[in-house]
Amino acid sequence: MSDVKSVAEQRWFLPKSSLGDLVRKLCEQGYTVIAPVRRDGVITILPITEAADIARGVADEQDGGHYRLHDDPEDKYFRYSVGPDGPKRYFFPPRQKLFTMHVAGDRFEMDTVGPEPPKYAFIGVRPCDLAAIAVQDRVFGIASDQSTFRCETETYYQQTRLQSLLIAVNCTRPGGTCFCDSQNTGPEVTEHHLFDVAMTELRGGFVMRVGSDKGRALIDELPVREPNEAELELEELRLIRAREHMGRSLDPQQARDALAKAVEHPRWDEVAERCLSCGNCTMVCPTCFCSTVTDSSDLASNKVTRHRQWESCHTLAFTYVTSGPSRNNTRSRYRQWLRHKLSTWYEQFGSSGCVGCGRCITWCPVGIDLTEEAAIIAADRTLTTTHRSESEVCS
Ligand code: SF4
Ligand code: SF4
């Protein structure tokens, strides 16, 4: 048996004082570096130019409809879990110009087509967000799995994604609304994730491993050393502890089966009493992809510009078809959202639409919790209704 470790098994150690070298190297390679930053009371992800910009010495507190940051005596970089936003908005911007056209005689001529795809390097991407990127890759047409539909026109998403670099961080302190362990998407980066480098933060630095040739080339340029036995043991302990401290849990198979049957259920009325149809849950969700387009015309220059912006299945306007809204009450819109996320998504994309990040629970202003809603419906032993798609049950 060979004692030579494969690249996937190999580990490196980057001292904390050298995190700046990593950021500098990425900037030199022409990347716009995106990392977690403390801003306006939340951890958000923004462009940075040095390691000092990354949120440090801060921890979060999350629960249904509740998010707070507090100073943390451990003084680590990544002691918080996901904030309200993630890499999604860099690959699939909340509002994006698609094209501009001008009037030329009796027809329109194209002026510009969208923005140039940027080159992003993300530091601190959590395993749930890596799983969400894989879900969106299927939606926007760059998945390796050819069994799902492909979208040939999403060139901005595809190019931005393919030239991006993903430096992930294993979660050692899951948030109060996290359930990635249930969804098999975290808290540790595994060989099932797409990533370039994965790191686990310890007191003195980061245990690193690589997931791609790009990641390997980056490691070769950093002042890394081999980790010692104690560091590797500590990493393992941190990850075991993280699994034991998930804020929520969900049985995905049970939820899938129960929601497939629960077309008519009294719980939909109860949740509709509380749901505000605000759409927050969809805006923070890393897998939601619904959008709408708006055209604006400038009479002075004879130009028209088309933008695409995120939309939500929770809004009445989004359900509008030629004869009126197809889901004309909160009950039907919440039902569509939950059944799609946890049940019918499998039929459409071959996976769950939920990666267990917990954002929709934290950022719901009234604290509606999908793990609780799914568990209540799954616990109803009287469920017998056979599955029908949402288009068949639209009110
Ligand atoms: S449905 Fe909620 S928990 Fe699941 S991925 Fe979306 S925001 Fe995260
Ligand atoms: S579930 Fe919560 S966040 Fe989602 S639309 Fe209803 S009130 Fe808003």
Coordinates of C-alpha atoms and ligand atoms in Angstrom, one line a residue:
M1 CA 0.0 0.0 0.0
S2 CA 1.4 3.4 -0.9
D3 CA 1.8 6.0 1.8
V4 CA 1.8 8.8 -0.8
K5 CA -1.4 10.8 -0.1
S6 CA -3.6 11.8 -3.1
V7 CA -4.0 15.6 -3.5
A8 CA -7.6 15.3 -2.2
E9 CA -6.3 13.8 1.0
Q10 CA -3.4 16.2 1.5
R11 CA -3.6 18.9 4.0
W12 CA -1.7 22.2 4.4
F13 CA -1.5 24.8 7.2
L14 CA -1.7 28.5 6.6
P15 CA -0.7 30.6 9.6
K16 CA -3.3 33.2 10.4
S17 CA -0.8 36.0 9.9
S18 CA -0.5 34.9 6.2
L19 CA -4.2 35.3 5.4
G20 CA -3.2 38.7 3.9
D21 CA -0.9 36.9 1.5
L22 CA -3.8 34.9 0.2
V23 CA -5.9 38.1 -0.4
R24 CA -2.9 39.8 -2.0
K25 CA -2.2 36.9 -4.3
L26 CA -5.8 36.8 -5.5
C27 CA -5.8 40.5 -6.2
E28 CA -2.5 40.1 -8.2
Q29 CA -4.2 37.4 -10.2
G30 CA -6.9 39.9 -11.3
Y31 CA -9.7 38.6 -9.1
T32 CA -12.2 40.9 -7.3
V33 CA -12.0 39.3 -3.9
I34 CA -15.4 38.9 -2.1
A35 CA -15.4 38.0 1.6
P36 CA -17.6 38.3 4.7
V37 CA -17.6 41.9 6.1
R38 CA -19.4 43.3 9.2
R39 CA -21.7 46.0 7.9
D40 CA -24.9 47.6 9.2
G41 CA -25.4 45.0 11.9
V42 CA -25.0 42.0 9.7
I43 CA -22.4 39.8 8.1
T44 CA -22.6 40.5 4.4
I45 CA -20.2 39.6 1.6
L46 CA -18.5 42.5 -0.2
P47 CA -15.3 43.2 -2.3
I48 CA -12.2 43.5 -0.1
T49 CA -8.6 44.5 -0.7
E50 CA -6.9 43.2 2.5
A51 CA -7.5 40.5 5.1
A52 CA -8.2 43.2 7.7
D53 CA -11.5 43.9 5.9
I54 CA -12.8 40.4 6.7
A55 CA -15.2 40.3 9.7
R56 CA -13.2 39.1 12.8
G57 CA -13.9 38.7 16.5
V58 CA -17.7 38.6 15.9
A59 CA -20.3 35.9 16.4
D60 CA -23.9 35.8 15.4
E61 CA -27.1 34.7 17.1
Q62 CA -29.9 33.5 14.9
D63 CA -33.4 32.2 15.4
G64 CA -36.8 32.5 13.7
G65 CA -37.1 36.2 12.8
H66 CA -34.1 37.0 14.8
Y67 CA -30.5 38.0 14.0
R68 CA -27.9 39.7 16.2
L69 CA -24.1 40.1 16.1
H70 CA -22.0 40.4 19.2
D71 CA -18.3 40.8 19.8
D72 CA -16.6 37.5 20.4
P73 CA -13.7 37.0 22.7
E74 CA -12.3 34.2 20.5
D75 CA -11.1 36.8 17.9
K76 CA -11.5 34.4 15.0
Y77 CA -12.4 35.3 11.4
F78 CA -15.3 32.8 10.7
R79 CA -17.2 32.3 14.0
Y80 CA -20.4 33.4 12.4
S81 CA -22.6 31.4 10.1
V82 CA -24.2 32.7 6.9
G83 CA -25.7 36.2 6.8
P84 CA -28.6 37.3 4.6
D85 CA -26.7 37.2 1.4
G86 CA -24.3 34.8 -0.3
P87 CA -22.5 34.3 -3.6
K88 CA -25.8 34.1 -5.5
R89 CA -26.1 37.8 -6.0
Y90 CA -22.7 38.0 -7.7
F91 CA -23.5 35.3 -10.2
F92 CA -27.2 36.2 -10.6
P93 CA -27.4 39.9 -9.7
P94 CA -30.7 41.1 -8.1
R95 CA -31.0 43.7 -10.9
Q96 CA -29.1 43.4 -14.1
K97 CA -29.2 45.2 -17.5
L98 CA -29.9 42.7 -20.2
F99 CA -29.6 45.0 -23.2
T100 CA -30.2 48.5 -24.6
M101 CA -31.8 49.1 -28.0
H102 CA -32.5 52.3 -30.0
V103 CA -35.0 53.2 -32.6
A104 CA -33.6 53.2 -36.1
G105 CA -36.2 54.3 -38.6
D106 CA -39.0 51.7 -38.4
R107 CA -37.1 49.2 -36.3
F108 CA -35.0 48.6 -33.2
E109 CA -31.2 48.1 -33.3
M110 CA -29.2 46.6 -30.5
D111 CA -26.7 49.0 -28.7
T112 CA -25.3 47.0 -25.8
V113 CA -25.8 43.5 -24.5
G114 CA -25.4 43.2 -20.7
P115 CA -22.2 43.8 -18.6
E116 CA -18.9 41.9 -19.0
P117 CA -18.7 38.9 -16.7
P118 CA -16.3 39.8 -13.8
K119 CA -13.7 37.5 -12.3
Y120 CA -14.5 36.8 -8.6
A121 CA -12.6 35.0 -5.9
F122 CA -14.8 34.2 -2.9
I123 CA -13.3 33.7 0.5
G124 CA -15.3 32.0 3.3
V125 CA -18.0 30.3 1.2
R126 CA -19.9 27.9 3.5
P127 CA -20.6 24.3 2.4
C128 CA -24.4 25.0 2.2
D129 CA -23.7 27.9 -0.2
L130 CA -21.4 25.6 -2.3
A131 CA -24.3 23.2 -2.5
A132 CA -26.6 26.1 -3.5
I133 CA -24.2 27.1 -6.2
A134 CA -24.4 23.5 -7.6
V135 CA -28.2 23.8 -7.5
Q136 CA -28.1 27.1 -9.4
D137 CA -25.5 25.6 -11.9
R138 CA -28.3 23.2 -12.8
V139 CA -30.8 26.0 -13.2
F140 CA -28.5 28.2 -15.3
G141 CA -27.1 25.5 -17.5
I142 CA -23.6 24.6 -16.4
A143 CA -24.2 21.5 -14.4
S144 CA -22.2 18.4 -15.3
D145 CA -25.5 16.5 -14.8
Q146 CA -27.1 16.6 -18.3
S147 CA -30.3 15.1 -17.2
T148 CA -31.8 18.4 -16.1
F149 CA -32.8 21.1 -18.5
R150 CA -30.1 23.4 -19.9
C151 CA -30.4 27.1 -20.4
E152 CA -28.1 28.2 -23.3
T153 CA -28.7 31.9 -23.0
E154 CA -27.4 32.4 -19.4
T155 CA -23.9 33.4 -20.6
Y156 CA -23.3 36.0 -17.8
Y157 CA -24.0 33.4 -15.1
Q158 CA -22.0 30.7 -16.9
Q159 CA -18.9 32.8 -17.6
T160 CA -18.9 34.5 -14.1
R161 CA -19.3 31.1 -12.4
L162 CA -16.7 29.3 -14.5
Q163 CA -14.0 31.9 -14.0
S164 CA -14.7 32.2 -10.3
L165 CA -12.5 30.8 -7.5
L166 CA -14.3 29.3 -4.5
I167 CA -12.4 29.3 -1.2
A168 CA -14.7 27.6 1.3
V169 CA -14.7 27.5 5.1
N170 CA -15.9 24.6 7.1
C171 CA -18.5 25.6 9.7
T172 CA -17.3 25.0 13.2
R173 CA -20.1 27.0 14.8
P174 CA -23.4 26.5 13.0
G175 CA -26.1 29.1 13.4
G176 CA -29.3 28.7 15.4
T177 CA -31.4 28.1 12.2
C178 CA -28.9 25.9 10.3
F179 CA -29.8 22.3 9.3
C180 CA -27.2 21.5 6.6
D181 CA -26.4 18.3 8.4
S182 CA -30.0 17.1 7.6
Q183 CA -29.7 18.1 4.0
N184 CA -26.3 16.5 3.6
T185 CA -24.8 19.8 2.5
G186 CA -22.6 20.7 5.5
P187 CA -21.1 21.6 7.9
E188 CA -18.0 20.2 6.2
V189 CA -16.9 20.5 2.6
T190 CA -16.8 17.1 1.1
E191 CA -15.9 15.5 -2.2
H192 CA -19.5 16.1 -3.3
H193 CA -19.0 19.9 -3.3
L194 CA -17.5 22.0 -6.1
F195 CA -14.7 24.1 -4.6
D196 CA -11.1 25.2 -5.2
V197 CA -9.8 25.4 -1.6
A198 CA -11.4 24.4 1.7
M199 CA -10.2 25.7 5.1
T200 CA -10.9 25.0 8.7
E201 CA -10.1 27.8 11.1
L202 CA -8.1 26.9 14.2
R203 CA -6.7 29.4 16.7
G204 CA -3.3 29.8 15.0
G205 CA -4.3 29.4 11.3
F206 CA -6.2 27.4 8.7
V207 CA -6.0 23.7 7.8
M208 CA -6.4 23.7 4.1
R209 CA -7.1 21.2 1.3
V210 CA -7.7 21.5 -2.4
G211 CA -10.6 20.6 -4.6
S212 CA -9.3 21.7 -8.1
D213 CA -6.1 22.4 -10.1
K214 CA -6.8 26.1 -9.6
G215 CA -6.8 25.6 -5.9
R216 CA -3.6 23.5 -6.0
A217 CA -1.8 26.2 -8.0
L218 CA -2.9 28.8 -5.4
I219 CA -1.7 26.8 -2.5
D220 CA 1.7 26.4 -4.2
E221 CA 2.1 30.2 -4.0
L222 CA 1.3 30.5 -0.3
P223 CA 3.6 30.3 2.8
V224 CA 2.0 27.0 3.9
R225 CA 3.5 24.1 5.9
E226 CA 2.3 20.6 6.8
P227 CA -0.2 20.6 9.7
N228 CA 0.9 18.6 12.8
E229 CA -1.1 15.7 14.3
A230 CA -2.6 18.0 17.0
E231 CA -3.9 20.4 14.4
L232 CA -5.5 17.6 12.4
E233 CA -7.2 16.2 15.5
L234 CA -8.5 19.5 16.5
E235 CA -10.0 20.0 13.0
E236 CA -11.8 16.7 13.2
L237 CA -13.1 17.5 16.7
R238 CA -14.4 20.9 15.6
L239 CA -16.3 19.3 12.7
I240 CA -17.8 16.6 14.9
R241 CA -18.9 19.2 17.4
A242 CA -20.4 21.3 14.6
R243 CA -22.6 18.4 13.6
E244 CA -23.8 18.0 17.1
H245 CA -24.8 21.7 17.3
M246 CA -27.2 22.2 14.4
G247 CA -29.9 24.7 15.3
R248 CA -32.7 22.8 13.4
S249 CA -33.2 19.5 11.7
L250 CA -35.4 18.1 8.9
D251 CA -36.0 14.7 7.5
P252 CA -35.8 15.4 3.7
Q253 CA -37.3 12.2 2.5
Q254 CA -40.2 12.4 5.0
A255 CA -40.8 16.1 4.0
R256 CA -40.7 15.2 0.3
D257 CA -43.2 12.4 0.6
A258 CA -45.6 14.2 2.9
L259 CA -45.6 17.5 0.9
A260 CA -46.3 15.5 -2.3
K261 CA -49.5 14.3 -0.7
A262 CA -50.4 17.5 1.2
V263 CA -52.1 19.5 -1.5
E264 CA -55.1 20.2 0.7
H265 CA -54.1 20.5 4.4
P266 CA -55.4 22.7 7.2
R267 CA -51.9 23.7 8.0
W268 CA -51.8 25.9 4.8
D269 CA -54.6 28.0 6.3
E270 CA -52.8 28.4 9.6
V271 CA -49.5 29.5 8.0
A272 CA -51.4 31.9 5.8
E273 CA -52.7 33.6 8.9
R274 CA -49.1 34.5 9.8
C275 CA -47.4 34.8 6.4
L276 CA -47.1 38.5 5.2
S277 CA -46.4 37.5 1.5
C278 CA -43.3 39.8 1.8
G279 CA -41.0 37.5 -0.1
N280 CA -38.1 37.9 2.3
C281 CA -37.7 34.1 2.4
T282 CA -37.1 34.0 -1.4
M283 CA -34.8 37.0 -1.5
V284 CA -32.4 35.5 1.0
C285 CA -32.6 31.9 -0.3
P286 CA -29.4 30.9 -2.1
T287 CA -31.3 28.5 -4.5
C288 CA -34.3 30.7 -5.5
F289 CA -34.0 31.8 -9.1
C290 CA -37.3 33.5 -10.1
S291 CA -37.0 36.8 -11.9
T292 CA -39.0 39.2 -14.0
V293 CA -38.1 41.7 -16.7
T294 CA -38.9 45.4 -17.0
D295 CA -38.4 47.7 -20.0
S296 CA -37.8 51.4 -19.6
S297 CA -37.8 53.8 -22.5
D298 CA -36.1 57.1 -22.8
L299 CA -38.0 59.2 -25.3
A300 CA -35.2 61.8 -25.6
S301 CA -32.7 59.3 -26.9
N302 CA -35.1 56.9 -28.5
K303 CA -33.7 54.1 -26.4
V304 CA -35.2 51.3 -24.5
T305 CA -33.4 49.3 -21.8
R306 CA -34.4 45.9 -20.5
H307 CA -33.5 44.9 -16.9
R308 CA -34.0 41.6 -15.2
Q309 CA -34.6 41.6 -11.4
W310 CA -35.3 39.0 -8.8
E311 CA -39.0 38.2 -8.2
S312 CA -40.8 36.1 -5.6
C313 CA -43.4 33.4 -5.9
H314 CA -44.9 35.0 -2.8
T315 CA -46.1 38.1 -4.6
L316 CA -49.5 38.3 -6.3
A317 CA -48.0 40.0 -9.4
F318 CA -45.6 37.1 -10.0
T319 CA -48.5 34.7 -10.4
Y320 CA -50.3 36.8 -12.9
V321 CA -51.2 35.1 -16.2
T322 CA -53.5 36.3 -19.0
S323 CA -56.7 35.6 -17.1
G324 CA -55.5 36.9 -13.7
P325 CA -53.4 35.7 -10.8
S326 CA -53.0 31.9 -10.8
R327 CA -52.3 31.8 -7.0
N328 CA -54.6 34.5 -5.6
N329 CA -54.1 34.0 -1.9
T330 CA -51.3 33.7 0.6
R331 CA -52.2 30.1 1.4
S332 CA -51.6 28.9 -2.2
R333 CA -48.4 30.9 -2.6
Y334 CA -46.8 29.7 0.6
R335 CA -47.9 26.1 -0.3
Q336 CA -46.3 26.5 -3.8
W337 CA -43.0 27.7 -2.2
L338 CA -42.7 25.0 0.4
R339 CA -43.8 22.2 -1.8
H340 CA -41.4 23.3 -4.6
K341 CA -38.4 23.7 -2.2
L342 CA -38.8 20.4 -0.4
S343 CA -40.7 18.1 -2.8
T344 CA -41.4 19.0 -6.4
W345 CA -37.9 20.4 -6.9
Y346 CA -36.6 16.8 -7.0
E347 CA -38.8 16.1 -10.1
Q348 CA -37.6 19.3 -11.8
F349 CA -33.9 19.3 -11.0
G350 CA -33.1 15.9 -9.4
S351 CA -32.3 17.3 -5.9
S352 CA -33.9 19.2 -3.0
G353 CA -34.3 22.9 -3.5
C354 CA -33.2 23.5 0.0
V355 CA -29.6 23.3 1.3
G356 CA -30.4 23.9 4.9
C357 CA -28.8 27.3 5.3
G358 CA -31.7 28.5 7.6
R359 CA -31.8 32.0 6.0
C360 CA -35.5 31.9 5.3
I361 CA -36.2 31.2 9.0
T362 CA -33.9 33.9 10.3
W363 CA -35.1 36.6 7.9
C364 CA -38.8 35.8 8.0
P365 CA -40.2 38.8 9.9
V366 CA -42.8 36.6 11.6
G367 CA -40.4 33.7 12.2
I368 CA -42.1 31.1 10.0
D369 CA -39.9 28.0 10.1
L370 CA -40.0 25.6 7.1
T371 CA -38.6 22.8 9.2
E372 CA -41.5 23.2 11.7
E373 CA -44.1 23.5 8.9
A374 CA -42.8 20.4 7.1
A375 CA -42.5 18.4 10.3
I376 CA -46.1 19.2 11.3
I377 CA -47.5 18.1 7.9
A378 CA -45.3 15.0 7.9
A379 CA -46.6 14.0 11.4
D380 CA -50.2 13.9 10.0
R381 CA -50.8 10.2 9.6
T382 CA -54.1 10.9 7.8
L383 CA -52.3 12.2 4.7
T384 CA -53.6 10.2 1.7
T385 CA -54.1 12.7 -1.1
T386 CA -52.2 11.7 -4.2
H387 CA -49.7 14.1 -5.7
R388 CA -50.8 16.8 -8.1
S389 CA -48.6 19.5 -9.5
E390 CA -49.1 23.1 -8.5
S391 CA -50.5 24.0 -11.9
E392 CA -53.3 21.7 -11.2
V393 CA -54.0 23.2 -7.8
C394 CA -53.7 26.9 -8.2
S395 CA -56.0 28.5 -5.7
Ligands
SF4_1 S1 -35.4 27.2 1.7 FE1 -34.6 28.3 3.5 S2 -33.2 26.9 4.5 FE2 -33.6 26.1 2.5 S3 -31.9 26.9 1.2 FE3 -33.6 28.3 1.0 S4 -33.3 29.9 2.6 FE4 -31.9 28.1 3.0
SF4_2 S1 -42.9 33.0 4.9 FE1 -42.1 34.8 6.1 S2 -40.6 35.7 4.8 FE2 -41.8 34.3 3.5 S3 -43.3 35.5 2.5 FE3 -44.2 34.7 4.4 S4 -43.8 36.3 6.0 FE4 -42.5 36.8 4.3

